[in-house]
Every structure is written in structure tokens, then in C-alpha cells.
Coordinates of C-alpha atoms and ligand atoms in Angstrom, one line a residue:
M1 CA 3.0 -12.1 -25.8
R2 CA 3.0 -15.8 -25.1
A3 CA 0.0 -17.9 -25.9
I4 CA -0.9 -18.4 -22.3
Q5 CA -0.8 -14.7 -21.6
R6 CA -3.0 -14.1 -24.6
L7 CA -5.5 -16.6 -23.3
F8 CA -5.5 -15.1 -19.8
L9 CA -6.1 -11.6 -21.3
W10 CA -8.9 -12.9 -23.4
V11 CA -10.6 -14.7 -20.5
S12 CA -10.1 -11.5 -18.4
V13 CA -11.7 -9.3 -21.0
C14 CA -14.7 -11.7 -21.4
L15 CA -15.2 -11.9 -17.6
A16 CA -14.8 -8.1 -17.3
V17 CA -17.5 -7.7 -19.9
L18 CA -19.7 -9.9 -17.9
G19 CA -18.8 -7.9 -14.8
L20 CA -16.8 -10.8 -13.2
K21 CA -13.3 -10.8 -11.8
P22 CA -10.9 -13.4 -13.2
A23 CA -9.9 -15.9 -10.6
L24 CA -7.4 -17.9 -12.8
A25 CA -4.1 -16.7 -11.3
A26 CA -3.1 -14.0 -8.9
P27 CA -1.7 -11.0 -10.8
A28 CA 2.0 -10.6 -9.9
D29 CA 1.0 -7.4 -8.2
D30 CA -0.6 -9.3 -5.4
N31 CA 2.8 -10.5 -4.4
W32 CA 4.3 -7.0 -4.4
W33 CA 5.5 -7.5 -0.8
R34 CA 7.9 -10.4 -1.7
S35 CA 10.8 -8.1 -2.6
A36 CA 9.3 -4.9 -1.2
V37 CA 11.2 -2.0 0.4
I38 CA 8.9 -0.9 3.2
Y39 CA 9.6 2.4 5.0
E40 CA 8.6 3.0 8.5
V41 CA 7.2 6.4 9.2
Y42 CA 6.8 7.5 12.8
P43 CA 4.2 10.2 12.1
R44 CA 5.0 12.4 15.2
S45 CA 8.4 13.0 13.8
F46 CA 8.3 12.9 10.0
G47 CA 6.8 16.2 8.9
D48 CA 4.8 18.8 10.8
A49 CA 2.5 20.5 8.3
N50 CA 0.5 22.7 10.7
G51 CA 3.4 23.9 12.7
D52 CA 2.4 22.7 16.2
G53 CA 5.6 20.8 16.8
I54 CA 4.1 17.4 16.2
G55 CA 4.3 15.6 12.9
D56 CA 1.0 14.9 11.1
L57 CA -0.6 13.1 8.1
N58 CA -0.4 16.2 5.9
G59 CA 3.3 16.3 6.8
I60 CA 3.7 12.8 5.3
T61 CA 1.8 13.8 2.2
E62 CA 4.1 16.7 1.7
H63 CA 7.1 14.4 1.6
L64 CA 5.7 11.7 -0.7
D65 CA 7.8 12.9 -3.6
Y66 CA 10.9 12.3 -1.5
L67 CA 9.8 8.7 -0.7
K68 CA 9.0 8.1 -4.4
D69 CA 12.4 9.2 -5.4
L70 CA 14.0 7.0 -2.7
G71 CA 12.1 4.2 -4.4
V72 CA 10.1 2.6 -1.5
D73 CA 7.1 0.4 -2.3
A74 CA 5.2 1.0 0.8
I75 CA 5.1 3.0 4.0
W76 CA 4.1 1.6 7.3
I77 CA 2.7 4.4 9.5
T78 CA 2.8 3.8 13.2
P79 CA -0.6 4.5 14.9
F80 CA -2.4 7.7 14.0
Y81 CA -5.8 6.8 15.6
P82 CA -7.5 8.7 18.4
S83 CA -5.4 8.1 21.5
P84 CA -4.6 9.6 24.9
Q85 CA -1.0 9.2 23.7
V86 CA 0.3 7.6 26.8
D87 CA 2.4 5.3 24.6
F88 CA 2.4 7.8 21.7
G89 CA -0.5 6.2 19.8
Y90 CA -0.1 2.6 20.8
D91 CA -3.0 3.2 23.3
I92 CA -5.9 3.4 21.0
S93 CA -9.3 4.8 22.0
D94 CA -11.0 4.5 18.6
Y95 CA -9.8 2.1 15.9
R96 CA -11.6 3.8 13.1
G97 CA -10.6 7.4 13.4
I98 CA -7.7 9.8 13.2
D99 CA -6.3 11.6 16.2
P100 CA -6.8 15.4 15.8
Q101 CA -3.1 15.8 16.5
F102 CA -2.4 13.9 13.3
G103 CA -5.3 15.4 11.2
T104 CA -8.6 14.2 9.9
M105 CA -10.0 11.3 7.9
A106 CA -10.1 13.6 4.9
D107 CA -6.3 14.1 5.4
F108 CA -5.9 10.3 5.5
D109 CA -7.9 9.9 2.3
R110 CA -5.7 12.6 0.6
L111 CA -2.5 10.9 1.8
E112 CA -3.8 7.5 0.5
A113 CA -4.7 8.9 -2.9
A114 CA -1.5 10.9 -3.3
A115 CA 0.6 7.8 -2.3
K116 CA -1.3 5.7 -4.7
E117 CA -0.6 8.2 -7.5
R118 CA 3.1 7.7 -6.8
G119 CA 2.9 3.9 -6.6
I120 CA 3.4 3.8 -2.8
R121 CA 1.2 1.6 -0.7
I122 CA 0.0 2.3 2.8
I123 CA 0.4 -0.2 5.7
C124 CA -1.4 0.5 8.9
D125 CA -0.3 -0.4 12.4
L126 CA -2.9 -2.7 14.0
V127 CA -2.8 -3.0 17.7
L128 CA -4.8 -6.1 18.6
N129 CA -3.3 -7.0 21.9
H130 CA -4.7 -4.1 23.9
S131 CA -6.7 -0.9 23.6
S132 CA -6.4 2.4 25.6
D133 CA -8.1 2.4 29.0
K134 CA -10.2 5.3 27.6
H135 CA -11.6 3.1 24.8
P136 CA -15.4 2.8 25.3
W137 CA -15.0 -1.0 25.4
F138 CA -12.8 -0.8 28.5
V139 CA -14.8 2.0 30.1
E140 CA -17.8 -0.3 30.0
S141 CA -15.8 -3.5 30.9
R142 CA -14.3 -1.9 34.0
S143 CA -17.7 -0.6 35.2
S144 CA -19.0 -3.9 36.7
R145 CA -18.7 -7.6 36.6
T146 CA -22.0 -8.0 34.8
N147 CA -21.9 -5.5 31.9
P148 CA -22.1 -6.8 28.3
K149 CA -18.4 -6.2 27.8
A150 CA -17.3 -7.6 31.2
D151 CA -15.3 -10.3 29.5
W152 CA -13.7 -8.3 26.8
Y153 CA -10.5 -7.8 28.8
I154 CA -8.5 -10.1 31.1
W155 CA -10.1 -9.8 34.5
H156 CA -9.2 -11.9 37.6
D157 CA -9.7 -11.9 41.3
G158 CA -6.7 -11.2 43.5
K159 CA -4.9 -13.8 45.6
P160 CA -7.3 -15.2 48.2
G161 CA -6.8 -13.6 51.6
G162 CA -4.8 -10.7 50.2
T163 CA -5.5 -7.0 50.5
P164 CA -6.3 -5.1 47.4
P165 CA -4.8 -3.3 45.6
N166 CA -1.6 -5.2 46.6
S167 CA -2.6 -8.8 46.1
P168 CA -2.6 -9.4 42.3
P169 CA -3.4 -12.9 41.0
N170 CA 0.2 -13.8 40.3
N171 CA 3.7 -12.4 39.8
W172 CA 3.5 -11.6 36.1
Q173 CA 5.3 -8.4 35.2
S174 CA 4.5 -5.8 32.5
I175 CA 7.1 -5.5 29.8
F176 CA 7.3 -1.9 30.8
G177 CA 8.0 -2.8 34.4
H178 CA 6.1 -3.5 37.7
S179 CA 3.1 -5.8 38.2
A180 CA 1.1 -6.6 35.0
W181 CA -2.1 -6.4 37.1
Q182 CA -4.0 -3.3 38.0
Y183 CA -6.7 -3.2 40.6
E184 CA -10.2 -1.9 39.7
K185 CA -12.4 -1.0 42.6
A186 CA -15.7 -1.1 40.7
R187 CA -15.2 -4.8 40.1
D188 CA -13.0 -5.6 43.0
Q189 CA -10.8 -7.4 40.5
Y190 CA -7.5 -6.9 38.6
Y191 CA -7.0 -6.5 34.9
Y192 CA -3.9 -7.6 33.0
H193 CA -1.7 -5.3 30.9
A194 CA 1.3 -6.5 29.1
F195 CA 2.4 -2.9 28.6
Y196 CA 1.4 0.3 30.5
K197 CA -1.6 0.1 32.8
E198 CA -3.3 2.5 30.4
Q199 CA -3.1 -0.4 27.8
P200 CA -5.4 -3.2 29.1
D201 CA -5.0 -6.4 27.2
L202 CA -8.1 -7.5 25.2
N203 CA -9.5 -11.0 25.8
W204 CA -8.9 -12.9 22.5
R205 CA -10.6 -16.0 23.9
D206 CA -13.9 -14.0 23.4
D207 CA -15.2 -14.2 19.9
R208 CA -16.9 -10.8 20.2
V209 CA -13.5 -9.2 20.6
K210 CA -12.2 -11.1 17.6
N211 CA -15.1 -10.2 15.4
A212 CA -15.0 -6.5 16.4
M213 CA -11.3 -6.4 15.5
F214 CA -11.8 -8.2 12.2
D215 CA -14.3 -5.6 11.3
V216 CA -11.7 -2.9 12.0
V217 CA -9.4 -4.7 9.6
R218 CA -12.1 -4.7 6.9
F219 CA -12.8 -1.0 7.6
W220 CA -9.1 -0.1 6.7
M221 CA -9.0 -2.5 3.8
N222 CA -12.0 -0.8 2.3
K223 CA -10.2 2.5 2.7
G224 CA -7.6 1.1 0.4
V225 CA -4.6 0.2 2.6
S226 CA -2.4 -2.6 1.4
G227 CA -1.5 -4.3 4.7
F228 CA -1.1 -4.2 8.5
R229 CA 1.8 -4.4 10.8
L230 CA 0.6 -6.4 13.8
D231 CA 1.8 -4.8 17.1
A232 CA 2.9 -7.0 19.9
I233 CA 1.4 -10.0 18.3
T234 CA 3.1 -12.6 20.5
S235 CA 1.5 -11.0 23.6
M236 CA -2.1 -11.9 22.5
F237 CA -2.7 -14.8 24.8
E238 CA -2.0 -15.5 28.5
D239 CA -2.1 -18.9 30.2
V240 CA -5.5 -19.4 31.8
A241 CA -4.1 -21.3 34.8
L242 CA -2.3 -18.1 35.9
K243 CA 0.8 -19.9 37.0
D244 CA 3.6 -17.8 38.5
E245 CA 6.6 -17.2 36.3
S246 CA 10.0 -18.4 37.5
Y247 CA 12.7 -15.8 38.3
L248 CA 15.7 -15.3 36.1
A249 CA 19.1 -13.9 37.1
G250 CA 19.5 -10.2 37.5
M251 CA 17.3 -7.2 37.9
N252 CA 15.5 -5.1 35.2
A253 CA 15.8 -1.4 34.7
Y254 CA 12.8 -0.8 37.0
G255 CA 14.4 -2.4 40.0
E256 CA 12.6 -5.8 39.9
R257 CA 13.9 -9.3 39.5
N258 CA 13.8 -10.6 35.9
I259 CA 11.2 -13.2 35.2
A260 CA 10.7 -15.7 32.4
R261 CA 7.7 -15.1 30.2
L262 CA 6.6 -18.6 29.6
Y263 CA 2.9 -18.0 30.3
T264 CA 2.4 -14.6 28.6
D265 CA 4.5 -14.7 25.5
N266 CA 4.2 -16.5 22.2
L267 CA 1.5 -19.0 23.3
P268 CA 0.4 -21.5 20.6
E269 CA -3.1 -19.9 20.6
V270 CA -1.6 -17.0 18.7
H271 CA -1.4 -19.1 15.5
N272 CA -5.0 -19.9 15.5
I273 CA -5.9 -16.2 15.5
L274 CA -3.3 -15.5 12.8
R275 CA -4.9 -18.1 10.5
Q276 CA -8.3 -16.6 11.0
L277 CA -7.0 -13.1 10.5
R278 CA -5.3 -14.2 7.3
K279 CA -8.6 -15.4 6.0
V280 CA -10.0 -11.9 6.6
T281 CA -7.1 -10.1 4.8
N282 CA -7.3 -12.7 1.9
E283 CA -10.7 -11.1 1.2
K284 CA -8.7 -8.4 -0.5
A285 CA -5.9 -9.7 -2.7
G286 CA -2.5 -8.2 -2.2
T287 CA -3.0 -7.3 1.5
V288 CA 0.1 -8.1 3.5
L289 CA 0.4 -9.1 7.2
I290 CA 3.6 -8.0 8.8
G291 CA 4.3 -9.1 12.4
E292 CA 6.2 -7.5 15.2
T293 CA 7.8 -10.8 16.1
Y294 CA 10.6 -10.7 18.5
L295 CA 11.3 -14.4 18.8
P296 CA 14.0 -16.5 20.5
N297 CA 15.0 -18.4 17.4
V298 CA 14.5 -19.1 13.7
G299 CA 12.3 -22.1 14.4
E300 CA 9.7 -19.9 16.1
L301 CA 10.0 -17.4 13.3
A302 CA 9.3 -20.1 10.7
K303 CA 6.1 -21.0 12.5
M304 CA 4.8 -17.4 12.1
Y305 CA 4.4 -18.0 8.3
G306 CA 1.9 -20.8 9.0
R307 CA 2.2 -24.5 8.1
N308 CA 0.3 -23.9 4.9
R309 CA 1.6 -20.3 4.4
D310 CA -1.7 -19.3 6.0
E311 CA -0.5 -16.9 8.7
L312 CA 1.8 -13.9 8.2
Q313 CA 3.5 -13.2 4.9
L314 CA 6.2 -11.2 6.6
P315 CA 6.9 -11.7 10.3
M316 CA 9.8 -9.4 11.1
D317 CA 13.2 -11.2 11.2
T318 CA 14.9 -9.5 14.1
Q319 CA 17.5 -12.3 14.4
L320 CA 19.7 -10.7 11.8
G321 CA 19.4 -6.9 12.2
L322 CA 19.2 -6.8 15.9
S323 CA 22.1 -9.0 16.6
N324 CA 24.0 -5.8 17.3
K325 CA 27.4 -7.3 16.5
L326 CA 29.3 -6.9 13.3
S327 CA 30.4 -10.5 13.0
V328 CA 30.8 -12.2 9.6
A329 CA 30.0 -15.6 11.0
G330 CA 27.0 -14.3 12.8
F331 CA 25.5 -12.6 9.8
R332 CA 26.4 -15.4 7.5
G333 CA 24.7 -17.9 9.8
K334 CA 21.5 -15.7 10.2
L335 CA 21.3 -15.2 6.4
Q336 CA 21.7 -18.9 5.8
D337 CA 19.0 -19.6 8.4
A338 CA 16.7 -17.3 6.5
E339 CA 17.4 -19.3 3.3
T340 CA 17.1 -22.7 4.7
K341 CA 15.0 -22.7 7.9
I342 CA 11.9 -20.7 7.1
N343 CA 10.5 -23.1 4.5
G344 CA 11.3 -20.9 1.4
N345 CA 9.3 -18.0 2.7
V346 CA 10.5 -14.4 2.4
P347 CA 12.4 -12.9 5.3
L348 CA 11.6 -9.3 6.3
F349 CA 14.9 -8.0 7.6
V350 CA 14.8 -5.1 10.1
F351 CA 17.8 -3.2 11.4
S352 CA 16.0 -0.4 13.1
N353 CA 12.6 0.7 14.3
H354 CA 11.0 3.1 16.8
D355 CA 11.7 0.8 19.8
N356 CA 15.5 0.3 19.4
P357 CA 18.5 2.6 19.3
R358 CA 19.3 3.5 15.7
S359 CA 21.4 1.0 13.9
I360 CA 24.5 3.1 13.7
N361 CA 24.4 3.6 17.5
R362 CA 24.5 -0.2 17.8
Y363 CA 26.9 -1.2 15.1
G364 CA 29.1 1.9 14.8
D365 CA 32.7 1.9 16.0
G366 CA 33.0 5.6 16.7
K367 CA 35.3 6.1 13.7
H368 CA 33.8 4.6 10.5
E369 CA 30.1 5.5 10.9
G370 CA 29.7 6.5 7.3
E371 CA 31.3 3.3 6.0
I372 CA 29.4 1.1 8.5
A373 CA 26.1 2.7 7.6
R374 CA 26.7 1.7 4.0
L375 CA 27.6 -1.8 5.0
L376 CA 24.3 -2.1 6.9
A377 CA 22.5 -0.7 3.9
T378 CA 24.1 -3.4 1.7
L379 CA 23.2 -6.1 4.2
L380 CA 19.6 -5.0 4.2
L381 CA 19.1 -4.4 0.5
T382 CA 21.1 -7.1 -1.4
P383 CA 19.9 -10.5 0.0
R384 CA 16.7 -12.2 -1.1
D385 CA 14.4 -10.4 1.3
A386 CA 11.8 -7.8 1.9
A387 CA 13.5 -4.9 3.6
L388 CA 12.4 -2.5 6.2
I389 CA 13.9 1.0 6.5
Y390 CA 13.2 3.1 9.5
Y391 CA 12.9 6.8 8.6
G392 CA 16.2 8.6 8.7
E393 CA 18.3 5.5 8.5
E394 CA 18.9 6.3 4.8
I395 CA 20.6 9.6 5.7
G396 CA 22.5 8.2 8.7
M397 CA 20.4 9.7 11.5
T398 CA 21.8 8.8 15.0
N399 CA 20.2 8.6 18.4
R400 CA 19.8 11.8 20.3
D401 CA 19.1 10.5 23.8
P402 CA 17.7 12.6 26.6
K403 CA 20.4 14.1 28.8
S404 CA 18.3 14.2 32.0
K405 CA 15.3 12.5 33.4
D406 CA 13.1 15.6 33.2
E407 CA 13.7 15.8 29.5
V408 CA 12.3 12.3 28.9
K409 CA 8.9 12.0 27.0
D410 CA 8.7 8.2 26.8
P411 CA 7.2 7.0 30.1
I412 CA 9.5 4.0 30.4
G413 CA 12.4 6.4 30.2
R414 CA 11.2 8.1 33.3
S415 CA 10.3 5.0 35.3
G416 CA 13.5 3.3 34.2
W417 CA 16.0 6.2 34.4
P418 CA 19.0 6.0 34.2
K419 CA 19.2 2.4 33.1
E420 CA 16.4 2.7 30.7
K421 CA 16.4 6.1 29.0
G422 CA 13.3 5.3 26.9
R423 CA 12.9 5.5 23.2
D424 CA 12.9 9.3 22.6
G425 CA 16.5 9.0 21.2
E426 CA 15.5 7.1 18.1
R427 CA 12.3 9.1 17.5
T428 CA 13.7 12.5 16.9
P429 CA 12.5 14.7 14.0
M430 CA 13.4 13.7 10.5
Q431 CA 16.3 15.8 9.2
W432 CA 15.1 17.4 6.0
N433 CA 17.6 20.3 5.7
G434 CA 20.0 22.5 7.6
D435 CA 17.4 25.2 8.5
T436 CA 15.6 25.7 11.8
N437 CA 14.3 22.4 13.3
A438 CA 16.0 20.6 10.4
G439 CA 13.0 21.6 8.2
F440 CA 10.7 19.3 10.2
S441 CA 8.5 22.1 11.8
V442 CA 8.2 25.8 11.9
S443 CA 7.2 25.7 15.5
K444 CA 9.4 27.2 18.3
Q445 CA 9.8 23.8 19.8
P446 CA 9.3 20.4 18.2
W447 CA 8.0 17.7 20.5
L448 CA 11.5 16.2 20.7
P449 CA 14.7 18.0 20.1
V450 CA 16.4 17.6 16.7
A451 CA 19.7 15.7 16.8
P452 CA 22.6 18.1 16.6
N453 CA 24.1 16.6 13.5
Y454 CA 21.3 17.9 11.4
R455 CA 23.4 20.6 9.7
T456 CA 25.3 17.9 7.8
V457 CA 23.1 14.8 8.1
N458 CA 20.0 15.9 6.2
V459 CA 18.1 15.1 3.0
S460 CA 18.8 18.4 1.3
S461 CA 22.6 18.3 1.5
E462 CA 22.8 14.5 0.9
S463 CA 20.7 14.8 -2.2
R464 CA 23.2 17.2 -3.7
D465 CA 26.2 14.9 -2.9
P466 CA 26.5 12.0 -5.4
N467 CA 28.5 10.0 -2.9
S468 CA 26.2 10.5 0.1
L469 CA 24.6 7.7 2.1
L470 CA 21.2 8.7 0.8
N471 CA 22.4 8.3 -2.8
Y472 CA 23.9 4.9 -1.9
Y473 CA 20.5 3.8 -0.6
K474 CA 18.8 5.0 -3.7
K475 CA 21.2 3.1 -5.9
L476 CA 20.7 -0.1 -3.9
I477 CA 17.0 0.2 -4.0
R478 CA 17.1 0.9 -7.8
L479 CA 19.3 -2.2 -8.3
R480 CA 16.6 -4.4 -6.6
K481 CA 14.2 -3.2 -9.2
V482 CA 16.2 -3.3 -12.4
N483 CA 18.8 -6.0 -11.9
Q484 CA 17.5 -9.5 -12.7
Q485 CA 19.8 -11.2 -10.2
F486 CA 18.6 -9.0 -7.4
K487 CA 15.0 -9.2 -8.6
K488 CA 14.8 -13.0 -8.7
G489 CA 18.1 -14.6 -8.1
D490 CA 18.9 -17.3 -5.6
F491 CA 21.0 -16.4 -2.6
I492 CA 24.2 -18.3 -2.0
T493 CA 27.0 -17.5 0.5
V494 CA 30.5 -18.2 -0.7
D495 CA 34.0 -18.1 0.8
N496 CA 32.3 -19.5 3.9
S497 CA 35.4 -19.7 6.2
N498 CA 36.3 -16.1 5.8
E499 CA 35.9 -14.3 9.1
Q500 CA 36.7 -10.8 7.8
V501 CA 34.7 -10.6 4.7
L502 CA 31.1 -11.7 4.0
S503 CA 30.5 -12.7 0.4
Y504 CA 27.4 -14.0 -1.4
L505 CA 26.0 -14.4 -4.8
R506 CA 22.7 -13.6 -6.3
K507 CA 22.3 -16.1 -9.1
T508 CA 19.6 -16.6 -11.8
S509 CA 18.7 -19.8 -13.5
D510 CA 20.5 -18.7 -16.7
G511 CA 23.8 -19.0 -14.7
K512 CA 24.3 -15.2 -14.4
A513 CA 25.5 -14.2 -11.0
V514 CA 26.2 -11.0 -9.1
L515 CA 28.7 -11.0 -6.3
V516 CA 28.3 -9.0 -3.1
S517 CA 31.4 -8.7 -0.8
M518 CA 31.5 -6.8 2.4
N519 CA 34.5 -6.1 4.6
F520 CA 33.5 -6.2 8.2
T521 CA 36.8 -4.9 9.6
A522 CA 38.6 -1.6 10.0
S523 CA 41.5 -2.7 7.9
P524 CA 41.8 -3.3 4.2
Q525 CA 41.1 -6.9 3.1
T526 CA 41.7 -8.9 0.0
V527 CA 39.4 -11.8 -0.8
K528 CA 40.4 -14.7 -3.0
L529 CA 37.3 -16.2 -4.5
D530 CA 37.0 -19.4 -6.5
L531 CA 33.5 -19.8 -7.7
T532 CA 34.0 -23.0 -9.7
T533 CA 32.7 -24.9 -6.7
E534 CA 29.5 -23.1 -7.2
G535 CA 29.4 -24.2 -10.9
I536 CA 30.1 -20.7 -12.0
K537 CA 32.6 -19.9 -14.7
G538 CA 34.1 -16.6 -13.9
E539 CA 37.4 -15.1 -13.0
H540 CA 36.5 -11.5 -13.1
S541 CA 33.9 -9.2 -11.8
K542 CA 32.5 -6.1 -13.5
L543 CA 31.7 -3.3 -11.0
I544 CA 28.0 -2.5 -10.5
L545 CA 28.2 -0.5 -7.3
A546 CA 30.7 0.1 -4.5
S547 CA 30.3 1.9 -1.2
Y548 CA 33.7 3.5 -1.6
P549 CA 35.2 5.9 -4.1
N550 CA 37.6 4.8 -7.0
A551 CA 36.5 1.2 -7.2
S552 CA 38.0 -0.3 -10.3
G553 CA 35.7 -1.2 -13.1
S554 CA 37.0 -4.7 -13.4
A555 CA 38.4 -6.9 -10.6
E556 CA 40.0 -10.3 -10.5
L557 CA 38.0 -12.6 -8.2
K558 CA 41.1 -14.2 -6.8
D559 CA 42.3 -10.8 -5.8
L560 CA 39.5 -8.5 -4.8
A561 CA 40.6 -5.7 -2.6
L562 CA 38.2 -4.0 -0.2
P563 CA 38.8 -0.9 1.9
P564 CA 37.7 -0.8 5.6
Y565 CA 34.0 -1.7 5.9
G566 CA 33.8 -1.5 2.1
S567 CA 30.9 -3.1 0.2
Y568 CA 31.4 -4.3 -3.4
V569 CA 28.7 -5.4 -5.9
G570 CA 29.8 -6.7 -9.2
E571 CA 28.7 -8.9 -12.1
V572 CA 30.7 -12.2 -12.4
V573 CA 32.2 -12.5 -15.9
P574 CA 34.4 -15.0 -17.5
Ligands
LIG601 C1 5.1 -2.4 20.3 C2 5.4 -1.1 19.7 C3 5.8 -0.2 20.9 C4 4.7 -0.1 21.9 C5 4.3 -1.5 22.3 C6 3.0 -1.5 23.0 O1 6.2 -3.0 20.8 O2 6.3 -1.1 18.7 O3 6.2 1.1 20.4 O4 5.2 0.6 23.0 O5 4.1 -2.4 21.2 O6 1.9 -1.2 22.1
LIG602 CA1 1.4 19.0 13.5

């Protein structure tokens, strides 16, 4: 033990004896999120413990050993609070409870404790932008113009001279289609909803709303959760002048003209709230704020961390993983952006989630899905980043989209059919094994059909196959934990003019480097690397991990052969 550590220990012991907490330095643990692997669980579809066809909290608890074995640091669970389920939980009617479909608070406490025992942290989804229209706050707010909560939501008069309900204040549109304004007779006014009309937007210009929500945050922190994923965070403010948006080219899936979203998306006021929220989460060290941040460019992403690192620790970087095109230059550029344009903060890369078609459906070429899935895994798990895995990506789950409109569960899939099929396809039950309902549920009919590939694409069969995608994920996640270059090495792209193969180094200050090379094409490629320009003495590479069979144990850097879509990880040696 070094002297400084001994001193810290001594001071800690003395303070502990006095009943005080040491405030000298943040334990490394408080920064757990910096290199974390965070796994998104969509609770309706993960595990159904009571056999009603809908996944539940006990179903997550039952599968914690799997998640521990996979090696994840935390799970983000999408909303499980009481909700009419219009938007499958994103319409919350009580921020401090558990929807009976998902279980009870005792179930949550058990899940939390069981996760903790396994070293897995829980991250809750926090929906600040809107509540359900059935939330008592809104029920009160809509009842009159004079009730105590009259200003808790965004209320406005219609256009002067118009006839309600068809004269909304302006032309703003809901992200889910149609006017963003809904008429309320009791007030003879309209309320604003960025999403469904059952999701009225809260008025964040009212401090009472803010304080009520910050208490919700404290409630879940006291329950032991380690962080929050902030839903729709860029939608929190709307321009008070209510200016009409201008129209853009084309029509949306709902049959309306596209509009700009200058006055309802990513307003500067958002940052003010994020700073205040961060102060609240700072009350409990180690609490992470993750943001649902679909932003137009890396500059806006950089702002989300805060000028003094006082906003979000991990706004989602959707620039990289949702680019939807396997382009070496594209990925290299986005990775470099994350290194140089977000002020040294940690990027949270995301390739998939419950709102977008699964990654393999967006990046696959119809022939090399297995290889491309491994390539995406390498891209997610080997840079200097925090990584988000959407449940089932690690086994190669694919979308199973509805075949007809009457099959659709997600309301936007019905209103937007056939252009917008909704998000059911990426939310199908987790594929645990080759048995009935893929082992997700014993019910006759799970809430969504299981994807037909479950007989081969499932946890049980992939666990037994050492060369499976699942085992490839496990090896990558393990590498992040045990290999010093992956744990704390810098990230440097090399061979920067190559358009077929993306290569980068993870390099520690002792000069040791690990090389990652990925073939982005359907043909074999050979890379010729000269690392002397990087100040690295090395002509060979010792294999650490490859996504393909029969990789040779030692390779020459000036002649490194990669099969179609192959990923190579090796230690650079003289
Ligand atoms: C976020 C959620 C999405 C939801 C929407 C409204 O985008 O991820 O599922 O529909 O917010 O809450
Ligand atoms: Ca259930």
C-alpha cells in the first residue's frame, strides 16, 4: 500500500469511528459509470414470472445470474410505474409506485437486493417531460383554470376567432403525429403534448413541478438505485411566444407536412434544469444521469455534459450507432468526434434501443448477419466509452415486425400504418431457449409474438457454443475489465485513409498498445500497418480475440489478413 493510501485509510477509519464520512476523495466506485456496460431491460419482454404473458420485475430477478455472467455493470429498466400503458409505461400515473402488471414494491426491493448481491446496479427511467393524463396532477389541472395545479401543464387559449376544438394555438405537431394540442372543454383551452395526447407535457417553468419531480428523484435514490435515464429530455421546454414552425419538404407517416422543431426541441432552458437536477443526484455519490439525447450534431451533444461537467454524465451518443451505414470513414469520424469534441467526457455509445429497429436489421446485408453482429459488438465494446446493450442484441435477436395493422400494439404503428409500423418489432420477448415462447413465458400467448428464429437464436443454445455471438460478447466485456489497455488506455485511430478496414489502438502510458482492426466489407482484406508514426515499436501482433475461427496466434502488422466483416484484437509486440 502506498503512503497516501495508508493515510486515506487512517483518516477514513478515524472519521468512521467519529461517525463521519470521509470527504477527501471520491472512491473510484463513484465513477463506476465511466467504463460501464449498461444493459437495457424492457420489462414487458424480458421474463414473465407469473405467466400472464407480460414480463415483470420477478422475471428480471429470475434472470440476474445470466446478466451477471454476461458481465454487465448496470441494468436500465424502462418504466415499471403505475400507468394506463398507452405508451407502454411512458405515460406514468404515479411516479412512486409499481404497476401491478409488473409486480409490487416488495418485488422491486427484492430485485434491487438480488442485483446488488451480484454487483449489478439499477438505473430507473425518469420521465420528466410529461405524465399520464390519468395522473392526479393532470386530473386536477384540467378541471378548471383556477385550481391549485392549473399551471402544472402547458395550457393556452386557441387561436382568436377560431372554433374549438379545431383552432389550436399554433401548428406544432406531436412527435407521434397530428396536432400537439388537445382541447379541454372544462377550461376552454388546449394543452400541449409532445407525444400522445394521453401524455400531457408538464410545465417546467413552474418551480412546484420541478420540486415535486426532484423529490421523486430522491425517493428512488433512497431506494438504492444508482442512476436515471432521462426520457425525452430535449422536449422539456417550449417557446413561450408560441411561434408557428416552418414547414419542411415531404410528408410524415401520419399524412402531414413535415415541420421544423425549432420552438419545441432542445431549447437552452433544458440545461438550466439539468444543472439543478445534477445537484440533486450529487446528494448521493455515484448516481449517474443518462440522457435520451437525439441531437443534430456532436456540438449539441458536448453541451449536454455541462460547461463545468455539471449536467449529464452520460448523454447518449446516437451519432455513432444510429448512423445506420457501415462506412469506415463515417465510423472513424464519429469515433474521433467522441474523442476530440466532447471535452474529454465519456461517450455512451448506443446501437439499439426500444425505439429503433434492432441493429442487425439496420446494418445487416442479408448474408453476413452473424459476422456483422460481431463487428457491431466490437465497435460498441472496444473504444474508450460507456456501452449500452439492448436486451437480446448479445444473442443476435432481430426485429419481428407486425404483418398487418390489426396485429400492431404500439399506437403509432396503427396511426402510421403502413409507413410507420410502430416499435413492436424490436420489443419482442427475450429468447431464452428453444422451448415454447422461447422460455419467456408459460402463457398461451405472450403480449407480442416471439421472433421465429428463437429455435437457434437463444441464450441456452448460444451458451453451449463456444463460438456463439453470446460468447463473443462475454469475451469482449471481460476484456474491458481485465485488460489494462481497454480499462484505461487512450483511443487512437490508425491507418486513417483506409476505407475498407477501421483500425485503432488502445494505448496505456507505459507504451503498451492493443490493436483493434475491423473489416467493413464482404471480401477479405489485408491491412498494412506502420505504427512507428504513433511512436510505437512493434511489428507483430499477438492475438487476444478474433471474431472468426482459426485466427493465427501471431500476425505481422504489415500483413494482417481479415476475413469478410472480421474483427481482430491483438497486443502489439516488437
Ligand atoms: C422516449 C421513449 C419512448 C417513448 C417516448 C415518450 O422516446 O424512449 O419509448 O414513447 O419517449 O415518452
Ligand atoms: Ca407477468
